[in-house]
Coordinates of C-alpha atoms and ligand atoms in Angstrom, one line a residue:
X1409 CA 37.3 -8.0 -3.2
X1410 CA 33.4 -7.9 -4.0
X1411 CA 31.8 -5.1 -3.2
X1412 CA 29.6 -4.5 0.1
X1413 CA 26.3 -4.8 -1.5
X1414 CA 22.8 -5.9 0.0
X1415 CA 20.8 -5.5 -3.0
X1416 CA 19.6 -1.8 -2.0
X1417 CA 19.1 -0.6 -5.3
X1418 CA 16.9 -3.4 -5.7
X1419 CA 13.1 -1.9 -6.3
X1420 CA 11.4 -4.6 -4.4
X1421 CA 11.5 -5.3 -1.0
X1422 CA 10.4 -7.5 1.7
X1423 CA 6.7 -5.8 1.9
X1424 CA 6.5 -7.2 -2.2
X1425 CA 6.1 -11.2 -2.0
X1426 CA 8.5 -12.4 -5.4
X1427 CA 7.1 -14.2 -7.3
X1428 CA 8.3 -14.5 -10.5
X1429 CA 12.0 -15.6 -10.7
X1430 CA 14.2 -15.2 -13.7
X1431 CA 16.8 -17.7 -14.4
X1432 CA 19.8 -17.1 -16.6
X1433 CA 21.4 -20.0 -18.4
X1434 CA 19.0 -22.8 -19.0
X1435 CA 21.3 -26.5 -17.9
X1436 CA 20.7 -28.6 -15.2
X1437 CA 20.9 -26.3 -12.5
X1438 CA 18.1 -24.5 -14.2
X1439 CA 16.5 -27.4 -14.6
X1440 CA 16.5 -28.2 -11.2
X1441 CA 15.5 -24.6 -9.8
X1442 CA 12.8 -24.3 -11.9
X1443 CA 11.3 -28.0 -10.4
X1444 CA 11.8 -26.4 -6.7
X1445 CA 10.0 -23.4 -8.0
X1446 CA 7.1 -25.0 -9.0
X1447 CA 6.9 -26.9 -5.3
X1448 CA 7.0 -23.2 -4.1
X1449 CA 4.6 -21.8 -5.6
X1450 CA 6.9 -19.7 -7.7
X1451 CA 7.0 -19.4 -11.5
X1452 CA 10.1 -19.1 -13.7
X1453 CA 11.6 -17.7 -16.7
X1454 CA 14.7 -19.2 -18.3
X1455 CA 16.6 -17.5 -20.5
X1456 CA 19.0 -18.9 -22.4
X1457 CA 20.3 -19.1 -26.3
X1458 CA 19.6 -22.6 -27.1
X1459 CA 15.9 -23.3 -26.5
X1460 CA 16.7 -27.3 -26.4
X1461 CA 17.8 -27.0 -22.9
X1462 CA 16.9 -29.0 -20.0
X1463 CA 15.5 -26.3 -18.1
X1464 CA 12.8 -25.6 -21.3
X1465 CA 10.5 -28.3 -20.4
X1466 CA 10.4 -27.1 -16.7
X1467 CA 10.2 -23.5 -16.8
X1468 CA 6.8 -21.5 -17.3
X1469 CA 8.6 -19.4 -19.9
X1470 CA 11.5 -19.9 -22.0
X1471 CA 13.1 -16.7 -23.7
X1472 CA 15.5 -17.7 -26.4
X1473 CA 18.6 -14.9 -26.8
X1474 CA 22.1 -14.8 -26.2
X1475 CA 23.3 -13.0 -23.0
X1476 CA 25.0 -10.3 -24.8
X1477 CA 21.7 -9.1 -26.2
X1478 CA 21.0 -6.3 -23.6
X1479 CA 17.6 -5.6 -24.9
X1480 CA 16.2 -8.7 -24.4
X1481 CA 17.5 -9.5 -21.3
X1482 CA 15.8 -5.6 -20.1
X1483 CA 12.9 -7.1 -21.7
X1484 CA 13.1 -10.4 -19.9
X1485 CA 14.3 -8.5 -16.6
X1486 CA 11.0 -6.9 -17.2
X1487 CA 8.4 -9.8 -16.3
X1488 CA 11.0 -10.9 -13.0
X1489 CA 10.8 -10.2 -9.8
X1490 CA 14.3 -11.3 -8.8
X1491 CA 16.9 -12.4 -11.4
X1492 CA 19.2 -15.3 -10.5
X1493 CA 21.9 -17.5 -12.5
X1494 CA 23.1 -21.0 -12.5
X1495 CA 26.5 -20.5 -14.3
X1496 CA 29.4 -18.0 -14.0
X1497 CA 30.3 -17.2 -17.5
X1498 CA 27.6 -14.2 -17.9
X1499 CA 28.8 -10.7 -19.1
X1500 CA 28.2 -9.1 -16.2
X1501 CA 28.3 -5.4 -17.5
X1502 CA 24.5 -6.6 -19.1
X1503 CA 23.9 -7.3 -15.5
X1504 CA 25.1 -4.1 -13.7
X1505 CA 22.4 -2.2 -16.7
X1506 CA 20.0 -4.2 -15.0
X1507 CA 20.8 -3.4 -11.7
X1508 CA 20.3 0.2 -12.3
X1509 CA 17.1 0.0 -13.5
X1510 CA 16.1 -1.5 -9.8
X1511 CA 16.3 -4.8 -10.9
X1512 CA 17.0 -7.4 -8.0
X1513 CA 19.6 -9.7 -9.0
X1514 CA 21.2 -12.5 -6.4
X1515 CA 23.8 -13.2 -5.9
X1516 CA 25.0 -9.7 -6.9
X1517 CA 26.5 -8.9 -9.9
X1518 CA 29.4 -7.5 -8.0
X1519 CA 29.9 -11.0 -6.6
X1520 CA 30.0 -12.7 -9.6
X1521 CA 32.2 -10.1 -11.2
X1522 CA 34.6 -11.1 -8.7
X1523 CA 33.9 -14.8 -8.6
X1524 CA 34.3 -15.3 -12.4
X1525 CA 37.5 -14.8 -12.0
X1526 CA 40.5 -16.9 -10.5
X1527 CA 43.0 -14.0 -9.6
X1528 CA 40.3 -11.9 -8.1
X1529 CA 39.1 -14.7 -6.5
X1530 CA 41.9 -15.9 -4.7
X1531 CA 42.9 -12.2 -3.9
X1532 CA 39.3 -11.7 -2.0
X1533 CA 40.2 -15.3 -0.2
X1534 CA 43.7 -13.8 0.6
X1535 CA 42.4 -10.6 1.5
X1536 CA 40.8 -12.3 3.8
X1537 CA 43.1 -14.4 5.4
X1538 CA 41.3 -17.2 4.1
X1539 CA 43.8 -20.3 3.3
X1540 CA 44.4 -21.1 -0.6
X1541 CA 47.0 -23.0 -2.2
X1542 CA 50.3 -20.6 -2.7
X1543 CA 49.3 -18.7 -6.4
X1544 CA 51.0 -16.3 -9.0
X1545 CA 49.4 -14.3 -11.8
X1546 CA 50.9 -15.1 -15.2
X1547 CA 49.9 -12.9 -18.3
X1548 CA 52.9 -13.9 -20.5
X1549 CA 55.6 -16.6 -20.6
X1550 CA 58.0 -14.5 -19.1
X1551 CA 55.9 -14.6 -16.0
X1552 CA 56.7 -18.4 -15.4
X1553 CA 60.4 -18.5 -13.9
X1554 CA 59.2 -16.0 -10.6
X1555 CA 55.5 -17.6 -10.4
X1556 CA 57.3 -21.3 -10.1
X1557 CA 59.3 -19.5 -6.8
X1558 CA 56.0 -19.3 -5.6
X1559 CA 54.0 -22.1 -6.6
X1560 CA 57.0 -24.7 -6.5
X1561 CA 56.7 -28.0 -9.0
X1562 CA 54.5 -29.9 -9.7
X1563 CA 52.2 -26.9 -10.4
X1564 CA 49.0 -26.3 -12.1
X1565 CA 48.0 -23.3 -15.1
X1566 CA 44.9 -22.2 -15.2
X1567 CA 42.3 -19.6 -16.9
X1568 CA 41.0 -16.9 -15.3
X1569 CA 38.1 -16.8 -16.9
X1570 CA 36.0 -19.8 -18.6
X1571 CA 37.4 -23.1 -16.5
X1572 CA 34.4 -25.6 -15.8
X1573 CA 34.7 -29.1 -15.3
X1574 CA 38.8 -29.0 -15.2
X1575 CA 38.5 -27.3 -18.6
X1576 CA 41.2 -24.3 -19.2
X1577 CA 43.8 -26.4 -17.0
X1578 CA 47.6 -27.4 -17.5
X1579 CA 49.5 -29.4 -15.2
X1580 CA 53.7 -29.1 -14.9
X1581 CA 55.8 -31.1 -13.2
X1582 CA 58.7 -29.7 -15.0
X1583 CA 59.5 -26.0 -15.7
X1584 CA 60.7 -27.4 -19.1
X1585 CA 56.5 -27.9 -20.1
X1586 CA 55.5 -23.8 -19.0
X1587 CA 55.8 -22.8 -22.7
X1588 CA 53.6 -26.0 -24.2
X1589 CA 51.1 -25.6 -21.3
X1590 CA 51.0 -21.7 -21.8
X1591 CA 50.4 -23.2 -25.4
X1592 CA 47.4 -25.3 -24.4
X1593 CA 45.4 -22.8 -22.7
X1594 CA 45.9 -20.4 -25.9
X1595 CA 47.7 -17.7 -23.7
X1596 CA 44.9 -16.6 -22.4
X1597 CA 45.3 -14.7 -18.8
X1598 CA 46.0 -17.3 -16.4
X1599 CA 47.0 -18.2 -12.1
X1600 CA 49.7 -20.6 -11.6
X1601 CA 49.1 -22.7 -8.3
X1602 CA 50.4 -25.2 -6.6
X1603 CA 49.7 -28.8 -6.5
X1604 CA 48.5 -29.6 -3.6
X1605 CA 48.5 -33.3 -2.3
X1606 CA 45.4 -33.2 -0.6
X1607 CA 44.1 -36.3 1.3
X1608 CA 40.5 -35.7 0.2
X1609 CA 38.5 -33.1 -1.3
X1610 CA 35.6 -31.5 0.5
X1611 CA 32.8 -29.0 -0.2
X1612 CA 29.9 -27.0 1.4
X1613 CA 26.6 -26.1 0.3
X1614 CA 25.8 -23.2 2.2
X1615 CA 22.7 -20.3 2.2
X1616 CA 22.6 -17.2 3.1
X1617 CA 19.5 -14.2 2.7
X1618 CA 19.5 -10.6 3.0
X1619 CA 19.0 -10.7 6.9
X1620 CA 21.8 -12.2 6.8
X1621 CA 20.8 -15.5 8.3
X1622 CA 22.9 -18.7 7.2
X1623 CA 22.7 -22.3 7.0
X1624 CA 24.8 -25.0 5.6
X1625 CA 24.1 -28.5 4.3
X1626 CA 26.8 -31.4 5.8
X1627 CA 30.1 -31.3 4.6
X1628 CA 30.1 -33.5 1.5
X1629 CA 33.5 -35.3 0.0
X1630 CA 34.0 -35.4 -3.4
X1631 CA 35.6 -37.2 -5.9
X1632 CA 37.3 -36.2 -9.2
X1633 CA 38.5 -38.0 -12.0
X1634 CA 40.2 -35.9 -15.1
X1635 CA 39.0 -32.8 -13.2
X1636 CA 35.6 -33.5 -13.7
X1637 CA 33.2 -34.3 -10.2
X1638 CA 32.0 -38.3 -10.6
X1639 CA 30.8 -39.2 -6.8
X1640 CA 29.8 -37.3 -3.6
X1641 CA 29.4 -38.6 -0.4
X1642 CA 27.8 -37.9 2.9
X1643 CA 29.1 -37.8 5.5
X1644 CA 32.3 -36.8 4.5
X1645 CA 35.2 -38.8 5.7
X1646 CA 37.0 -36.2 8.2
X1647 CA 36.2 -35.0 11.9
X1648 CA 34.1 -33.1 12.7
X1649 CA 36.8 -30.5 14.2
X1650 CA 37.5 -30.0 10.0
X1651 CA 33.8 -30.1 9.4
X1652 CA 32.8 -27.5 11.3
X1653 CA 36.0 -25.6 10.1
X1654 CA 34.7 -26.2 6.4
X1655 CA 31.7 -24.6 7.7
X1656 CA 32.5 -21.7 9.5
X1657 CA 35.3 -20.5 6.2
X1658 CA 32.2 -21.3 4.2
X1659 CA 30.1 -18.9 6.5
X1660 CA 32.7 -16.3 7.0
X1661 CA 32.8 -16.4 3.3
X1662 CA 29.3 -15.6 2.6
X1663 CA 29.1 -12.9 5.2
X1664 CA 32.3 -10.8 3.7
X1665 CA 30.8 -11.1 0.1
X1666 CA 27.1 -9.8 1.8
X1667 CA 26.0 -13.4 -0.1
X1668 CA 22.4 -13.8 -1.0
X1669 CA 21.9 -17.2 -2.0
X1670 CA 23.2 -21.0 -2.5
X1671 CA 26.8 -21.1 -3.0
X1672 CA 29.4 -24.0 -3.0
X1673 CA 32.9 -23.6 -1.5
X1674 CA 35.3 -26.0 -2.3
X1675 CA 38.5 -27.3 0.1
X1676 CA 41.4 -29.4 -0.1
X1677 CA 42.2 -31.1 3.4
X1678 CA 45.4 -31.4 3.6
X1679 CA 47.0 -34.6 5.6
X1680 CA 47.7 -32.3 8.1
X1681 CA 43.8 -31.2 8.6
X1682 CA 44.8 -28.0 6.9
X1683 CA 41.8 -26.7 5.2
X1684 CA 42.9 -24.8 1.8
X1685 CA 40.0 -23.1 -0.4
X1686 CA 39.7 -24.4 -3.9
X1687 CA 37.3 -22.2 -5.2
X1688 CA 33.9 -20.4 -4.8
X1689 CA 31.0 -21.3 -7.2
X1690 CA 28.1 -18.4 -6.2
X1691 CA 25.3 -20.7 -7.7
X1692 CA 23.8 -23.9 -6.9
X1693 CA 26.5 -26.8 -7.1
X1694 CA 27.1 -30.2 -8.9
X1695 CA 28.4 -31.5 -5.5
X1696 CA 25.0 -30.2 -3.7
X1697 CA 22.7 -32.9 -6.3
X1698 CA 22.2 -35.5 -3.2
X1699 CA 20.2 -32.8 -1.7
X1700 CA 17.9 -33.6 -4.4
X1701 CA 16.4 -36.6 -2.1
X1702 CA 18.7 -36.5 0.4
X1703 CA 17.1 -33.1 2.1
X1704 CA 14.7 -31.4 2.8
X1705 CA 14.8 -28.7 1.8
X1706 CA 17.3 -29.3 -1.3
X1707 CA 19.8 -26.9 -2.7
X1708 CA 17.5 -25.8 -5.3
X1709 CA 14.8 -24.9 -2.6
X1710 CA 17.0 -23.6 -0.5
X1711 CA 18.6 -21.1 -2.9
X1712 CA 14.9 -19.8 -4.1
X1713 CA 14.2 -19.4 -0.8
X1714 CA 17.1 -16.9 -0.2
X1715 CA 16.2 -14.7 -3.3
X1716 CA 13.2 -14.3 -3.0
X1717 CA 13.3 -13.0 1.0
X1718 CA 11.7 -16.5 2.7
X1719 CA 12.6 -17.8 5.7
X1720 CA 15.7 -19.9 5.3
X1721 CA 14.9 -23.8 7.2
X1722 CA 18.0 -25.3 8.6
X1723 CA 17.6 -28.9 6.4
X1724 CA 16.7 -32.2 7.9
X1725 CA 19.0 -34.3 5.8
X1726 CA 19.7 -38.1 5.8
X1727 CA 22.6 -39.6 7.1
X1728 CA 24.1 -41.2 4.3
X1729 CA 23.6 -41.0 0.5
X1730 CA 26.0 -41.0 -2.7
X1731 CA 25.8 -39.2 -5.6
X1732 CA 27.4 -40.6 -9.3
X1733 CA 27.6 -38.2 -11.6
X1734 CA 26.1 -40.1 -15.4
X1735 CA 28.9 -38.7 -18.0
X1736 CA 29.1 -38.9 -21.2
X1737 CA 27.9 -42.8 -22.7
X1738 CA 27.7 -43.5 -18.7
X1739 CA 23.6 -42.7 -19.8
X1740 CA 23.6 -45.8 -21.7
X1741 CA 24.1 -47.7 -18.6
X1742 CA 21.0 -46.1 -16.7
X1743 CA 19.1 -48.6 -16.7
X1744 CA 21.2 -50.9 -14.6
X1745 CA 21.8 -48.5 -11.7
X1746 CA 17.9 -48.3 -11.8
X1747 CA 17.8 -52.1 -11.5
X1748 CA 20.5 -51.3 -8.4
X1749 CA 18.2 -49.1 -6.3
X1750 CA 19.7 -45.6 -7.7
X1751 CA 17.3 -43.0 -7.9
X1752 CA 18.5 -41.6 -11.4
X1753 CA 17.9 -37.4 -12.7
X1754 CA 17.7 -37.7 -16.4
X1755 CA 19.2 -34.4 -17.9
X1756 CA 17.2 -34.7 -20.8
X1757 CA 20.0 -33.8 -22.9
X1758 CA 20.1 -35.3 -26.6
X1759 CA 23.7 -35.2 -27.3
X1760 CA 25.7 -37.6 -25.5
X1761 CA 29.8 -36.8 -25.7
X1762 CA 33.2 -37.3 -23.6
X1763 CA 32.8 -35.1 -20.5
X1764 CA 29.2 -34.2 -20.8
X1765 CA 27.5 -34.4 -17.8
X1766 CA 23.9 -36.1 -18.8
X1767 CA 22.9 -37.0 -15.8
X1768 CA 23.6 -38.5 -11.5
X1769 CA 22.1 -41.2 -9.6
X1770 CA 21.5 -41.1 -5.4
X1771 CA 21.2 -44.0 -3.1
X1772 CA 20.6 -43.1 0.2
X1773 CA 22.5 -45.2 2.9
X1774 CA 25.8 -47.1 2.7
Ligands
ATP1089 N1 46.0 -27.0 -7.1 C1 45.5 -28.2 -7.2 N2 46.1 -29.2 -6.6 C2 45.6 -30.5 -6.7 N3 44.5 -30.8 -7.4 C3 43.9 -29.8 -8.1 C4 44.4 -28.5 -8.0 N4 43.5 -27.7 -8.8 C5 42.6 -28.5 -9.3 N5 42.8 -29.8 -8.8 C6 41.9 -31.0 -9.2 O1 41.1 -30.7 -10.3 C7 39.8 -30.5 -9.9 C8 39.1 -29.5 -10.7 O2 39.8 -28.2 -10.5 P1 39.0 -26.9 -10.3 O3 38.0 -27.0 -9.2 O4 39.9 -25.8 -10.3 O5 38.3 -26.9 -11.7 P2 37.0 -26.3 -12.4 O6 37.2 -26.4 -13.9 O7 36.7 -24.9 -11.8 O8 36.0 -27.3 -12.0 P3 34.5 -27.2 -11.5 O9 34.0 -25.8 -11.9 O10 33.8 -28.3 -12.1 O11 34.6 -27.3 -10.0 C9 39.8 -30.2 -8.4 O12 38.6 -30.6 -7.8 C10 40.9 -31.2 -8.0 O13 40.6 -32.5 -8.0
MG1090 MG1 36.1 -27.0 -8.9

């Protein structure tokens, strides 16, 4: 499990206003923090290695590097305030150096370290007595015959490390495909789990500061095709006895991981109303985007507001809205969901290809 940490070797506290808020990894989550930064009177820095970003036209200051460059990011930890992150796959050792200078990173380091992980994520949800789909560690193909006891068929190999967007993942239905689907995810260190045949997907965008206060945006449900997120929805189509559940995990999660910020926790719900935890993602989320005009305050707000030791406001959100994700050559058809009353976030990237996300749409109401 994560370490119990509040930030305390943090050298600023709640008597020094923050200001200046560094963000690592420039996409469009970065994108999207740096616009509710401006709104708060905050400024950013984005680092990232590829200066033709989305977040470079947004942020104050862009520092180009990769994130294994530990000078430059003490350098860039330098002009921040608080240090924040809108993607997992950060070498968190660079990050613990930081840490011990003082420097306030949130979500802690600790909690990504844990969170970038599957196995030592699901073992902090177990730990917890929080309900996941049945899971076995597999490190070689030997491991396959006794993690399929557990799992059962059909089943599902994935990476611990790296998997975004369904990438890093290998389905078997039969226990004849482990060795080809140990094959397609290179062998790297992997979970086994177990298909689960949910009746819908759910997630919650919740927020949490240092005092510990939380709040959480409605339950959204979400739709995947080829593992990738395309819609979201408000309200999600469950009771509210499950909503509230969704909720409270997501809460109960926060408060064991002594969270300090947005983060996304995604369920299955089970025909049964059996809520099982998907996964964690200790960053703003891709199913959160209908905040973005759909609440106020948004994800992005809300998460800025966390880090930097504001007040968090419990959001005043609308009652309906979708959210399409725009992947790939969907950009080409932008356009026409303009001329059909969408509301369309441009990513601004220049290179359209299969599974890129480029862009979403909202509509607000049914
Ligand atoms: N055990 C499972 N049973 C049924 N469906 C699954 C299972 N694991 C993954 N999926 C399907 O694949 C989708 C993507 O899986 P997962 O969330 O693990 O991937 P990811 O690469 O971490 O994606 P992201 O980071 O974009 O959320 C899930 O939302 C779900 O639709
Ligand atoms: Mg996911």
């Amino acid at each position: 499990m994560a370490g119990k940490t509040n930030g305390s070797h943090c050298r600023n506290s709640a008597i020094n206003p923050m200001k200046q808020v560094g963000i690592l990894g420039g996409g469009q989550l970065a994108m999207m923090l740096a616009q509710a930064a401006k709104k708060l009177g905050l400024t950013t820095i984005v680092f990232a290695p590829d200066a033709d970003c989305p977040a470079a036209a947004y942020t104050d200051k862009f520092i180009q590097a990769e994130y294994e460059n530990i000078a430059a990011m003490k350098s860039f930890a330098g002009d921040c305030d608080v240090i924040t992150f809108e993607f997992e796959n950060l070498p968190v050792n660079n990050l613990f150096a930081l840490q011990e200078t003082g420097q306030c990173i949130f979500p802690d380091p600790k909690v990504l370290e844990s969170l970038q992980d599957r196995l030592t994520e699901k073992r902090f949800l177990q730990a917890n007595s929080i309900p996941l789909a049945p899971f076995a560690r597999i490190d070689k193909a030997s491991d396959f015959s006794k993690a399929i006891e557990a799992t059962g068929l059909p089943c599902v190999l994935k990476t611990r490390h790296f998997g975004y967007d369904g990438k890093g993942q290998s389905w078997i239905s039969d226990a004849m495909q482990t060795a080809k689907a140990f094959d397609l995810i290179h062998h790297h260190p992997a979970v086994l789990e177990a298909a689960i045949a949910f009746e819908l997907e759910v997630s919650v965008i919740g927020a949490r500061n240092s005092q510990g206060e939380f709040v959480a945006f409605p339950v959204t449900e979400n739709l995947h095709e080829d593992g990738i997120l395309r819609r979201s929805h408000i309200p999600a189509n469950c009771s509210s006895t499950i909503a509230k559940k969704a909720i409270t995990i997501t809460h109960d999660i926060a408060s064991y991981l002594n969270y300090v910020g947005v983060l996304a926790v995604e369920f299955f719900v089970q025909r049964d109303g059996q809520l099982l935890v998907n996964e964690i993602a200790p960053r703003v989320h891709n199913s959160g985007h209908w905040t973005k005009g759909g609440a106020n305050p948004d994800q992005f707000e809300m998460h800025l507001r966390a880090i930097t030791g504001m007040d968090l406001l419990e959001p005043n959100c609308v009652a309906e809205i979708t959210m399409v994700n725009l992947i790939g050559k969907d950009m080409a058809d932008a356009q026409k969901w303009n001329d059909d009353g969408w509301d369309i976030t441009d990513y601004g990237k220049g290179k359209m290809s299969k599974g890129r996300k480029m862009g979403h749409v909202v509509k607000i109401g049914s």
